[in-house]
XYZ file of C-alpha atoms in Angstrom:
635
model
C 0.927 16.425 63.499
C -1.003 14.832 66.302
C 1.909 15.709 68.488
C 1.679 19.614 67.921
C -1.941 20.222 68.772
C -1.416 21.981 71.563
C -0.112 24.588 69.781
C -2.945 25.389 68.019
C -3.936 27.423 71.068
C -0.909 28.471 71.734
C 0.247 32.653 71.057
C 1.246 33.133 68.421
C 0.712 30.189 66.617
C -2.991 30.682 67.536
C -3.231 33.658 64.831
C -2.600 31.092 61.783
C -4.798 29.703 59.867
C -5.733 25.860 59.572
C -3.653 26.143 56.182
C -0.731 27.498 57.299
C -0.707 25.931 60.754
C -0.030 23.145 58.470
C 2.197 24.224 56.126
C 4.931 25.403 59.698
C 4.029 22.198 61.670
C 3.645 19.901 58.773
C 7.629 19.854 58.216
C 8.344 20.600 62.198
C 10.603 18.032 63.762
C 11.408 17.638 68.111
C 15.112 18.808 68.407
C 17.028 17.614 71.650
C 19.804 19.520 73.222
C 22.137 18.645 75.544
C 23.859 21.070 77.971
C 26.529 23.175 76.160
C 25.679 21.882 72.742
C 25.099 25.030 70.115
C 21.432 24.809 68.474
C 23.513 27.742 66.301
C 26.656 28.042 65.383
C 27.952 31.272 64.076
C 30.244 29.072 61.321
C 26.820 27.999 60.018
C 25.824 29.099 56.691
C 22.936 30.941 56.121
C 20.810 28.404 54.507
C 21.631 25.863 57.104
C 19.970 28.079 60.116
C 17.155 26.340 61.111
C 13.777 28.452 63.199
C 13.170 27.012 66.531
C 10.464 27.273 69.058
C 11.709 26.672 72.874
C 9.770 24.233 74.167
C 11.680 23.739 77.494
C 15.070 24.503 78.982
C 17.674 27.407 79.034
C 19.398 29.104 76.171
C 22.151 31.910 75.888
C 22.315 33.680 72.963
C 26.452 34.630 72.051
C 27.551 37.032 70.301
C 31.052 36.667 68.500
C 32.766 39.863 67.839
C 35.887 40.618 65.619
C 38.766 40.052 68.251
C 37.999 36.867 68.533
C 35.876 37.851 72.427
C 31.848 36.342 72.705
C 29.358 38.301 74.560
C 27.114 36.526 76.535
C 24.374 38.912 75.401
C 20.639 37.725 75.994
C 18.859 34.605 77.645
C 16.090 32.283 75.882
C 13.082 30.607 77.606
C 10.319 28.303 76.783
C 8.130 30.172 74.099
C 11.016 32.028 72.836
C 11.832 31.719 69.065
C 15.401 31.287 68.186
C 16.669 31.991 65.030
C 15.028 34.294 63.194
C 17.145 37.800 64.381
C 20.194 35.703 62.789
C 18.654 35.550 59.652
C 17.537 38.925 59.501
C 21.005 40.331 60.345
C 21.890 38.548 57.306
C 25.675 38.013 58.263
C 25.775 41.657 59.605
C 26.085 40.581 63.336
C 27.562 37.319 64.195
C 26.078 35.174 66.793
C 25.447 31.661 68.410
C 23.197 30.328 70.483
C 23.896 27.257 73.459
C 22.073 25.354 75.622
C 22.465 26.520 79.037
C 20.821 23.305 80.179
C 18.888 20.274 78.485
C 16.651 21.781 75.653
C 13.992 20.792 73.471
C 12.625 22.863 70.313
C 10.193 22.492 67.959
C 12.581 22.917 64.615
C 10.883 24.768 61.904
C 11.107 24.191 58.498
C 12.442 27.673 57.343
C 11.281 28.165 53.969
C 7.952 26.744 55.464
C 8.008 29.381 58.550
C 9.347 32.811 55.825
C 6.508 32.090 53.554
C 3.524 32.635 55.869
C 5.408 35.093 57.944
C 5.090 37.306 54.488
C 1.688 36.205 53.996
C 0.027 36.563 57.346
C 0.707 40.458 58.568
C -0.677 39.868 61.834
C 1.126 36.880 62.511
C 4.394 38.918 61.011
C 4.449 41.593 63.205
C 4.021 39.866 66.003
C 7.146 38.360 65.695
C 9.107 41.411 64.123
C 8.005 43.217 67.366
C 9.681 40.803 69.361
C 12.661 41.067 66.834
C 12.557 44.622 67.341
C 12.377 44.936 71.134
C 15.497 42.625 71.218
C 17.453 44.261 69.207
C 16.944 47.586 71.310
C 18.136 45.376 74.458
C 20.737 44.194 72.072
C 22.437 47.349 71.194
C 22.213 48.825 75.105
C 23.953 45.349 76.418
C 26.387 45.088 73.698
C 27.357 48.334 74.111
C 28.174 48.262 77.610
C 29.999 44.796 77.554
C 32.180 45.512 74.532
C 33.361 49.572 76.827
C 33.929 46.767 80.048
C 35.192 43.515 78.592
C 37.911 44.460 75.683
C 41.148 43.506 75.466
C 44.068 45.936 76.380
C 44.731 48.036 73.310
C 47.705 47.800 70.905
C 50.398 50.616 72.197
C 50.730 53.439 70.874
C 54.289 53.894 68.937
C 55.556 57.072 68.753
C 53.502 59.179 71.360
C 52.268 61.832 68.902
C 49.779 64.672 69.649
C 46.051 64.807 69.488
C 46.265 67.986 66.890
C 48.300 66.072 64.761
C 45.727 63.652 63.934
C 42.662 65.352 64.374
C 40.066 66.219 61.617
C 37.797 69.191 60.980
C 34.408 68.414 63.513
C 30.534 67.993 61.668
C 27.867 69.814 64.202
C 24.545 69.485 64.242
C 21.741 71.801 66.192
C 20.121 70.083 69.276
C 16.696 70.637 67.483
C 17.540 68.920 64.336
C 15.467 66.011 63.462
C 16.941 62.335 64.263
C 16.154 61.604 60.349
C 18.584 64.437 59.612
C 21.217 63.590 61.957
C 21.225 60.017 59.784
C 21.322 61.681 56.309
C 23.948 63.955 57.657
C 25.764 60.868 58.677
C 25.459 58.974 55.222
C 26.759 61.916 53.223
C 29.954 62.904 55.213
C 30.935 59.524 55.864
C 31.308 59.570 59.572
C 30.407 57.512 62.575
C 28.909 60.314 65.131
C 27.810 64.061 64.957
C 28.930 66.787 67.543
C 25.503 68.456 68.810
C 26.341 72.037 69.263
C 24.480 75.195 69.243
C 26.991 77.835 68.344
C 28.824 75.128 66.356
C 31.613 75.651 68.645
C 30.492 74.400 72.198
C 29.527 70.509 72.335
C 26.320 69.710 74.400
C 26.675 65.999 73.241
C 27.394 63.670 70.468
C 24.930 61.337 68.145
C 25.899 58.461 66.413
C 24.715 55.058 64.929
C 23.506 53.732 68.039
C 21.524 56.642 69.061
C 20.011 57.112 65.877
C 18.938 53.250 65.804
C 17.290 53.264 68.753
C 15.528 56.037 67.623
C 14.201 54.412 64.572
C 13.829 51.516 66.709
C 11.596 53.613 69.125
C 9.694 55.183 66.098
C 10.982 58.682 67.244
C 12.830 59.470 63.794
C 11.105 62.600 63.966
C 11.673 63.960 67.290
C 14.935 66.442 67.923
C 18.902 64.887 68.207
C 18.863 66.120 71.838
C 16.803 63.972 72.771
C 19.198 60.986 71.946
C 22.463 62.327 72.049
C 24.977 60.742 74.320
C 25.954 63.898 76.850
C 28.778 62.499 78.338
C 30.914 61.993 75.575
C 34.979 61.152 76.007
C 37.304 63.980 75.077
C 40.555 64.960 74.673
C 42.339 68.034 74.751
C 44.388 68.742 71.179
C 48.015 69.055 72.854
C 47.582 65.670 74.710
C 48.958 62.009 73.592
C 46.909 60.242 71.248
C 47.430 56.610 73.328
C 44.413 57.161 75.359
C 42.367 58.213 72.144
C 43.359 54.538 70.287
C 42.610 53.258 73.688
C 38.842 55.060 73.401
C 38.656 53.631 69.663
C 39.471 50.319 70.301
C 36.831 49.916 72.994
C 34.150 51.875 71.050
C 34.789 51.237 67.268
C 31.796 52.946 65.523
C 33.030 56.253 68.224
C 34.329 59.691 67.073
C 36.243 61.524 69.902
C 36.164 65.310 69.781
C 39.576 67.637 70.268
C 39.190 70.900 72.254
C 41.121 73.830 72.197
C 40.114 75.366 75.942
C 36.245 74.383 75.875
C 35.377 74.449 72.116
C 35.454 72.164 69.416
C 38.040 72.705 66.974
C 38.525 68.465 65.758
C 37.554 64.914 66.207
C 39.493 61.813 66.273
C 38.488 58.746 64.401
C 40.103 55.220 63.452
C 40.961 56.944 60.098
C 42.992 59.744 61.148
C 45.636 57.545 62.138
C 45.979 56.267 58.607
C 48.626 58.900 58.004
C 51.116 57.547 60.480
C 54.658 57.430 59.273
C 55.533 53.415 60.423
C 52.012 52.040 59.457
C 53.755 48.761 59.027
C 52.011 47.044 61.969
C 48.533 48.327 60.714
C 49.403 47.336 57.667
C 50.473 43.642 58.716
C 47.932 43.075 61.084
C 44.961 44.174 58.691
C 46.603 41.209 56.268
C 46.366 38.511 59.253
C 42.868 39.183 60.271
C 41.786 39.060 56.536
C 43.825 35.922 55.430
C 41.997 32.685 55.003
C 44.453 30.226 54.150
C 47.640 29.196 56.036
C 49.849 29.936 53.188
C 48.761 34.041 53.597
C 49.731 33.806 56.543
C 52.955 31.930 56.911
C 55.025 35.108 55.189
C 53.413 37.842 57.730
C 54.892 35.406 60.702
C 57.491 37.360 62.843
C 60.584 34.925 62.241
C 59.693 35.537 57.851
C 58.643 38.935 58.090
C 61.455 41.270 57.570
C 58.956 44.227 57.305
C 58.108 42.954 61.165
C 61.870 42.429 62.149
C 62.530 45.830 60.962
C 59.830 47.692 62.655
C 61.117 46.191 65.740
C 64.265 47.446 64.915
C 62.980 50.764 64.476
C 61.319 50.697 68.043
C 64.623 49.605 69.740
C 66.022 53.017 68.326
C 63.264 55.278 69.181
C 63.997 53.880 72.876
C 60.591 51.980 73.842
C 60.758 50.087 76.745
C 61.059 46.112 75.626
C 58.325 44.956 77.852
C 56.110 47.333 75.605
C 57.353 46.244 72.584
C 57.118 42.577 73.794
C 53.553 43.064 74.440
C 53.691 44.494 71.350
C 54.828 41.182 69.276
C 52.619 39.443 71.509
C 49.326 41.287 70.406
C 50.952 40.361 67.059
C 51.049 37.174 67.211
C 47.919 36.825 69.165
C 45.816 37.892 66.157
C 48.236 35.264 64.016
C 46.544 32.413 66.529
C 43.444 34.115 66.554
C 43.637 33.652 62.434
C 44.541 29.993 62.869
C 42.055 29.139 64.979
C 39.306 30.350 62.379
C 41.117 29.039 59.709
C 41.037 25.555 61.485
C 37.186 25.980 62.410
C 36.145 26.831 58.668
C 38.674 23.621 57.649
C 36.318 21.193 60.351
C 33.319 22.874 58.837
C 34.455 22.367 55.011
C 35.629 18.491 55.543
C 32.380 17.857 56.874
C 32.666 17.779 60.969
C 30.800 20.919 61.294
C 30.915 23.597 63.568
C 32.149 23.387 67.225
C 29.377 21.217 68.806
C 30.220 23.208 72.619
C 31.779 26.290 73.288
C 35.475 25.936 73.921
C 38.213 28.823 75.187
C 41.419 28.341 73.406
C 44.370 29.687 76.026
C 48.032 30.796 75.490
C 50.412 30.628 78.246
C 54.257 30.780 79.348
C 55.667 34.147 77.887
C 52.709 34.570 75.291
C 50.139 34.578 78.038
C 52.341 37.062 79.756
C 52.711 39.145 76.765
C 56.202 39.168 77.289
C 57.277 37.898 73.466
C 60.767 38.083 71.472
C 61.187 36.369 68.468
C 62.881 33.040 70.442
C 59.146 31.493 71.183
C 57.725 27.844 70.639
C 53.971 27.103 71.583
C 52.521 26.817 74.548
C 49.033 26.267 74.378
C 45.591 24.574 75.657
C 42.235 24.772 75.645
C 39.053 24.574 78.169
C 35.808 22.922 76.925
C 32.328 23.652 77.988
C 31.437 20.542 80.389
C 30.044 17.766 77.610
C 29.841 14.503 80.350
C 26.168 13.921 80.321
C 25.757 14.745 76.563
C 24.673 11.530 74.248
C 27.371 12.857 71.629
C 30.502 12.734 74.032
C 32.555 10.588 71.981
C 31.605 12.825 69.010
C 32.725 15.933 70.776
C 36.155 14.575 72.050
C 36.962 13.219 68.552
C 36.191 16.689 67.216
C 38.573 18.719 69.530
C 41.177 15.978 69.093
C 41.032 16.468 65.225
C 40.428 20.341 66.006
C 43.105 21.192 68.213
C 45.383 19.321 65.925
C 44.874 21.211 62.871
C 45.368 24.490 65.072
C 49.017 23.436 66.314
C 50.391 22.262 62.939
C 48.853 25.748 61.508
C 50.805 27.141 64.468
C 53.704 25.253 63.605
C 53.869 26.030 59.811
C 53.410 29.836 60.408
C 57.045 29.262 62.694
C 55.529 29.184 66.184
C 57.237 25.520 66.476
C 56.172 23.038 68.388
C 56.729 22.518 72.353
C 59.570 20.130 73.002
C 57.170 19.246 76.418
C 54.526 18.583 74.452
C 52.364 22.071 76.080
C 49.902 22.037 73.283
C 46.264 21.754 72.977
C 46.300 18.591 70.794
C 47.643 16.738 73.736
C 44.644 15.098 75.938
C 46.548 16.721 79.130
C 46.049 20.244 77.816
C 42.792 19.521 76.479
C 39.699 19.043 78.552
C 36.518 19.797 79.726
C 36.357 22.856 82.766
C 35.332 19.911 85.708
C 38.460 17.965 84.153
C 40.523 20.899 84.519
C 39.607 21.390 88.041
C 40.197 17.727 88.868
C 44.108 18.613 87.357
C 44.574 21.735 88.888
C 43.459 19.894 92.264
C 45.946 16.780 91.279
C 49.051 19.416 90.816
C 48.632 21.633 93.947
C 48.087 18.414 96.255
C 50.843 16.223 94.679
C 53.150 18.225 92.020
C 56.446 16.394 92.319
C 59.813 18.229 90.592
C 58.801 17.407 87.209
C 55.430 18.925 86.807
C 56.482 21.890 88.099
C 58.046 23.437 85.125
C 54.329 22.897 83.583
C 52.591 24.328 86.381
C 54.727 27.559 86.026
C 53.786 27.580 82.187
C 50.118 27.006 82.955
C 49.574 29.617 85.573
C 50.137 32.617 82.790
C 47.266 31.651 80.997
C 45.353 33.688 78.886
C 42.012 33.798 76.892
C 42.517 34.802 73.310
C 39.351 33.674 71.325
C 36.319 31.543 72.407
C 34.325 31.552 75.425
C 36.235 33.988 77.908
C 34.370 33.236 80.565
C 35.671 29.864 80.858
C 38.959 30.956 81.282
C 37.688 34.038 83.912
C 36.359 31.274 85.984
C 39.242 28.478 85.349
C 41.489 31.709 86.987
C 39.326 32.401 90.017
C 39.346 28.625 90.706
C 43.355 28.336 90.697
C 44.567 31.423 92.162
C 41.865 30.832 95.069
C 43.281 27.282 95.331
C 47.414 28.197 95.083
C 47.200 30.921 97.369
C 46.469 28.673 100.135
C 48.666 26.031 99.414
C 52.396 26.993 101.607
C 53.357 23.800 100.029
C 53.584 24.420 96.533
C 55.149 28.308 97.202
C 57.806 26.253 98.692
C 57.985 23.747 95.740
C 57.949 26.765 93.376
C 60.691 28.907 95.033
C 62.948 25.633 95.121
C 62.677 25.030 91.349
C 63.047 28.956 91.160
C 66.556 28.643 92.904
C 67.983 25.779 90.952
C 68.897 28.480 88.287
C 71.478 30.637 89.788
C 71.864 34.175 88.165
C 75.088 34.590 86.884
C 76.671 37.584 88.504
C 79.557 36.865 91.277
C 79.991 39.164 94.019
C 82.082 41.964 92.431
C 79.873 42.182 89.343
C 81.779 39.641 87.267
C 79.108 37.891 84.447
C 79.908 34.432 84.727
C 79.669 32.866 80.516
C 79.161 29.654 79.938
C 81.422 27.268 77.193
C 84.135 28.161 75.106
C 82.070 31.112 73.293
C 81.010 32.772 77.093
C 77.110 32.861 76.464
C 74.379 33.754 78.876
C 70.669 32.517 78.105
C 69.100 35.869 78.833
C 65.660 33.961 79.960
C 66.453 30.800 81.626
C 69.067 32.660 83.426
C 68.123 36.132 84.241
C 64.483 36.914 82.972
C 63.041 34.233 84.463
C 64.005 34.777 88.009
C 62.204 37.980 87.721
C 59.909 36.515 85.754
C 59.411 33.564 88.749
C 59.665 35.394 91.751
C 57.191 37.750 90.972
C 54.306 35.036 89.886
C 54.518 33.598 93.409
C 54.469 36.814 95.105
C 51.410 37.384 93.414
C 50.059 33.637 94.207
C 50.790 34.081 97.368
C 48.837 37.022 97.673
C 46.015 36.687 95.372
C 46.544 38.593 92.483
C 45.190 37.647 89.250
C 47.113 39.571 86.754
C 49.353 37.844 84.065
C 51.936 40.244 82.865
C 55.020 40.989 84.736
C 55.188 44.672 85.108
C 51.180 44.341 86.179
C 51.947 42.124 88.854
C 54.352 44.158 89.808
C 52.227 47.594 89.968
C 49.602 45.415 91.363
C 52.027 44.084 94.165
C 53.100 47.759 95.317
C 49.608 48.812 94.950
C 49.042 46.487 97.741
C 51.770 47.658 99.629
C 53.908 44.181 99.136
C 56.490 45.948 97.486
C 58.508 49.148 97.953
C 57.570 51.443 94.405
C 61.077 51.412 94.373
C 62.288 47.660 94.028
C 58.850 47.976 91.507
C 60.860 50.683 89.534
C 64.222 48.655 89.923
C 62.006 45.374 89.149
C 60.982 47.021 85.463
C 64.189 48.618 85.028
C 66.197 45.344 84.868
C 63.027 43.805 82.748
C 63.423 46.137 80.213
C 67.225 45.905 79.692
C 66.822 41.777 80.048
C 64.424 42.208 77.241
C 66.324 44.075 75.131
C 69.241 42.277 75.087
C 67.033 39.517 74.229
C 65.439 41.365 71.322
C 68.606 42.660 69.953
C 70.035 39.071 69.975
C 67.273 37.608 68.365
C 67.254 39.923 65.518
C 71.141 39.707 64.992
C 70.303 35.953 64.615
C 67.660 36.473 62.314
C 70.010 38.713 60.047
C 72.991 36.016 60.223
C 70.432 33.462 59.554
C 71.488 31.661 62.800
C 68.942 29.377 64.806
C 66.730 31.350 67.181
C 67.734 31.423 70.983
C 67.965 32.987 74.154
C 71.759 33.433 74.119
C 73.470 36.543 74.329
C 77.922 36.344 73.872
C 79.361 37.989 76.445
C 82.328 38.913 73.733
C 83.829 42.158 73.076
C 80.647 44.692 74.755
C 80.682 47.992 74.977
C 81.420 49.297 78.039
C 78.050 51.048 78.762
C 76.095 48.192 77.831
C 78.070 45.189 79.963
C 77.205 47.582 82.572
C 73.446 47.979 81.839
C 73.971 43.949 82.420
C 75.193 43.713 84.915
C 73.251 45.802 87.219
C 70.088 44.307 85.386
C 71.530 41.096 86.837
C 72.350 42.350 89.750
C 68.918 43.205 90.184
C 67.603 40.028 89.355
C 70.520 38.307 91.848
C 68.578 40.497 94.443
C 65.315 39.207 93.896
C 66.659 35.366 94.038
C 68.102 36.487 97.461
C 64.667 37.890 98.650
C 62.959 34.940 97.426
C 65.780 32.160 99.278
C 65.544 34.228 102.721
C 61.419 33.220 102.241
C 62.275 29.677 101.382
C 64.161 29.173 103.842
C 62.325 30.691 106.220
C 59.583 28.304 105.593
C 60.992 25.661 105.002
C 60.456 22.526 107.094
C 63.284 21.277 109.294
């Protein structure tokens, strides 16, 4: 005890009494941290979060949300406590917290710590006011990371109107009392209220979040108008309802109103889409993200799911462009790894390795990092971990990632995402490291890449965050495309691998086949060389996006390509895609292996013409990109 007396002084340990100064330092231990390490992990149970007191260093305090994104959310100092908000949330928010730097904390006992917290009020509210005051900084941060930092929605399918969705509005009167607003709430079941005064008009809306930080505030009494949100997102009843599942995705607990002219006459919620005709990809999805065991999840895989293969099917025929439904199947399977990768971390946690001891980003790359999926896919993964040199646990940590990673790729594998015959997976040492390891690589390829790593390199640069620490991955990506753009040298080396495949259209328009059966692999012969010369256009010019048909907009919104070769760009995409798609679910139904082949057999006239000029698009873009090669290339 000798070593805690100089807390005795200390606020607000100073408002105990002898007795139960002893009964929270009696059972207090010194905890050391060391930079990245979690002091909480949001896999922990309940009864294993411990109460610390920050005696020196720098904390961040995570907070995991559904999609598998953290939010970096709120800061701890010396003389902070940490721990107690997670209790209190009692599993209702999820969250971590990770030394920013070497920490040390006084560890409470936590039994020890609850019991005189309920018997000392003073002491009590002292620290349920500093509960309280976070949580209001809380709810304003979260809010306005989770409207700036969430992924790109799921498309819309079938482009209906707002009207057709809507349901009747709730109002409330701009004098009503906050503590009305929230009974209101309870008893119709709905996220937000539509402040009006002629129940027609809308000055604002008032939901959860309002009403909390009213409560918070102590203001439960005072009028809705003076918490309602004013500027409140809207949409007109005859337009699409994408934006509106945009809205909902970014704001989950959000209503958005429909107006007729200027009034009120519905709102949009998550719920009103319910009633869609092809819920089968709601349906699906909401399986995945609730399975906990590989075996749920193996069926809902795209290559076993004929629901899945026939929902496809059904998109093909209501004429959605393939790159949309690719990055449809992508989202898809993105929540499948998203699955896996819990389901791996609650495996670690039940054999006894625990919870991730640093944060880690887990990446996809090659056509799932570019959102650009058929049913033809293997894995390409790897992951980025927090920087874990100068901790005393290294070996600990690599041995955990090493076991980790390999759980998550023979999930991967099982639920028919097979494994990469190049070995691009996160179990392998090459695609797993630590962010100063990664630079060290990414340094090693641009200054020496010979022919062979090159095929990697391409892979890698798609990468793509899907759960974990995102800002590891942000940062990884501002690090390489700042280092490729300058480097003429690998452009060069890129282009030249680009131009080994030749696109298989001769001059007159005749589709060269290859082998007896005349087959053309759709990607490693025509999608690709899109697919390739657009990445290093965007290299070369410093353009961060991932997706095809984004790098593409991005490049003519730069002015680096005519809108028009954009348009022609997409155009030959799409059909490249859906000849893909098409073939791949033919397979599926003859129970053939999976490939990229198409047979260029007896075609129908229309559609060996929407080939060829798809390849004769794709034959221009090889041109474009030799003349550069050439051009720079050293005599």
């Amino acid at each position: 005890m000798t070593e805690f007396e100089m807390f005795r002084k200390q606020y607000p340990f100073d408002l105990l009494s002898e007795e139960e100064f002893e009964e929270v330092f009696g059972k207090a231990m010194v905890r050391e941290f060391s930079k990245n390490e979690f002091i909480i992990h949001e896999d922990q149970e309940d009864d294993t979060i411990d109460i610390h007191f920050m005696v020196s260093g720098l904390a961040k305090n995570i907070m995991h949300r559904s999609n598998g994104r953290q939010l970096s959310v709120r800061f701890y100092y010396p003389g902070d406590l940490v721990g107690v908000m997670i209790l209190l949330t009692s599993g209702e928010m999820r969250f971590s917290v990770q030394a920013l730097e070497p920490i040390k904390t006084i560890c409470f006992e936590r039994e020890s710590f609850l019991k005189v917290m309920s018997n000392n009020n003073h002491f009590s509210k002292v620290v349920m006011d500093g509960i309280s005051h976070l949580m209001k900084s809380l709810y304003d941060e979260v809010k306005y990371k989770s409207s700036t930092t969430d992924e790109q929605d799921d498309r819309e399918l079938y482009k209906k109107r707002a009207d057709a969705y809507m349901e009747p509005p709730t109002f409330i009167h701009p004098e009503a009392s906050i503590e009305k607003a929230a009974r209101m709430l309870q008893q119709q079941k709905i996220e937000a209220l539509i402040v009006s005064d002629d129940q027609q008009s809308m000055l604002g809306m008032i939901g959860y979040g309002e009403i909390l930080r009213a409560y918070f505030e102590n203001d439960h009494k005072n009028p809705v108008k003076a918490y309602m949100a004013e500027e409140a997102y809207e949409i007109n009843e005859q337009e699409f309802i994408y934006d509106a599942l945009s809205y909902l995705k970014h704001h989950p607990t959000e209503i958005i109103p429909v107006l007729h002219k200027d009034k009120v006459v519905g709102i949009l919620r998550q719920s009103s889409f319910f009633t869609i005709k092809n819920s089968v990809y709601f349906d699906l999805t909401y399986k995945i993200s609730n399975a906990i065991t590989i075996e749920e999840i193996k069926p809902l895989s795209p290559i076993h799911n004929e629901r899945f293969q026939k929902f496809v099917a059904s998109l093909i025929k209501d004429h959605m462009f393939a790159y949309d439904i690719a990055e449809l199947m992508t989202n898809y399977n993105d929540r499948i790894h998203k699955q896996v990768v819990q389901i791996a971390e609650d495996e670690m946690i039940r054999e006894g390795y625990g919870a991730p001891p640093i944060n880690y980003c887990f990446l996809v790359m090659g056509s799932e990092g570019r959102k650009e999926q058929a049913f033809s896919t293997d894995q390409d993964n790897a992951i980025i971990l927090a920087d874990y040199d100068n901790s005393k646990h290294k070996a600990k940590i690599e041995k955990y990632f090493e076991i980790f990673t390999n759980k998550i790729n023979d999930m991967l594998n099982e639920c028919g995402f097979p494994y990469c015959t190049g070995g691009i997976m996160a179990k392998e040492p090459k695609w797993r490291q630590q962010m100063s390891d990664w630079h060290g690589s990414i340094d090693q390829w641009i200054n020496k890449m010979d022919a062979e790593e090159i095929r990697d390199f391409t892979i890698f640069m798609d990468f793509r965050p899907i759960t974990g620490d995102y800002s590891l991955a942000y940062d990884l990506k501002k690090y390489v495309t700042k280092r490729v753009q300058k480097s003429l040298n690998l452009h060069q080396l890129l282009m030249k691998d680009t131009l080994r495949f030749r696109v298989p259209v001769q001059p007159f328009g005749r589709i060269s086949g290859i082998g007896k059966k005349r087959t053309l692999n759709l990607k490693k012969s025509a999608i690709m060389q899109i697919v390739n010369a657009i990445r290093i256009y965007s290299m070369k010019y410093g353009i961060e996006e991932i997706n095809t048909v984004n790098r593409l907009e991005a490049l003519a919104e730069q002015e680096r390509f005519h809108p028009r070769d954009v348009e022609n760009a997409k155009t030959a995409l799409h059909r490249l895609m859906l000849f893909r798609l098409k073939a791949n679910l033919q397979q599926l139904d003859d129970e053939e292996p999976l490939s990229n082949d198409l047979k260029l057999g007896p075609m129908k006239k229309e559609e060996r013409r929407s080939l060829r000029e798809a390849l004769i698009i794709a034959k221009r873009l090889q041109q474009v990109l030799e003349l550069s090669y050439n051009r720079n290339r050293v005599v």
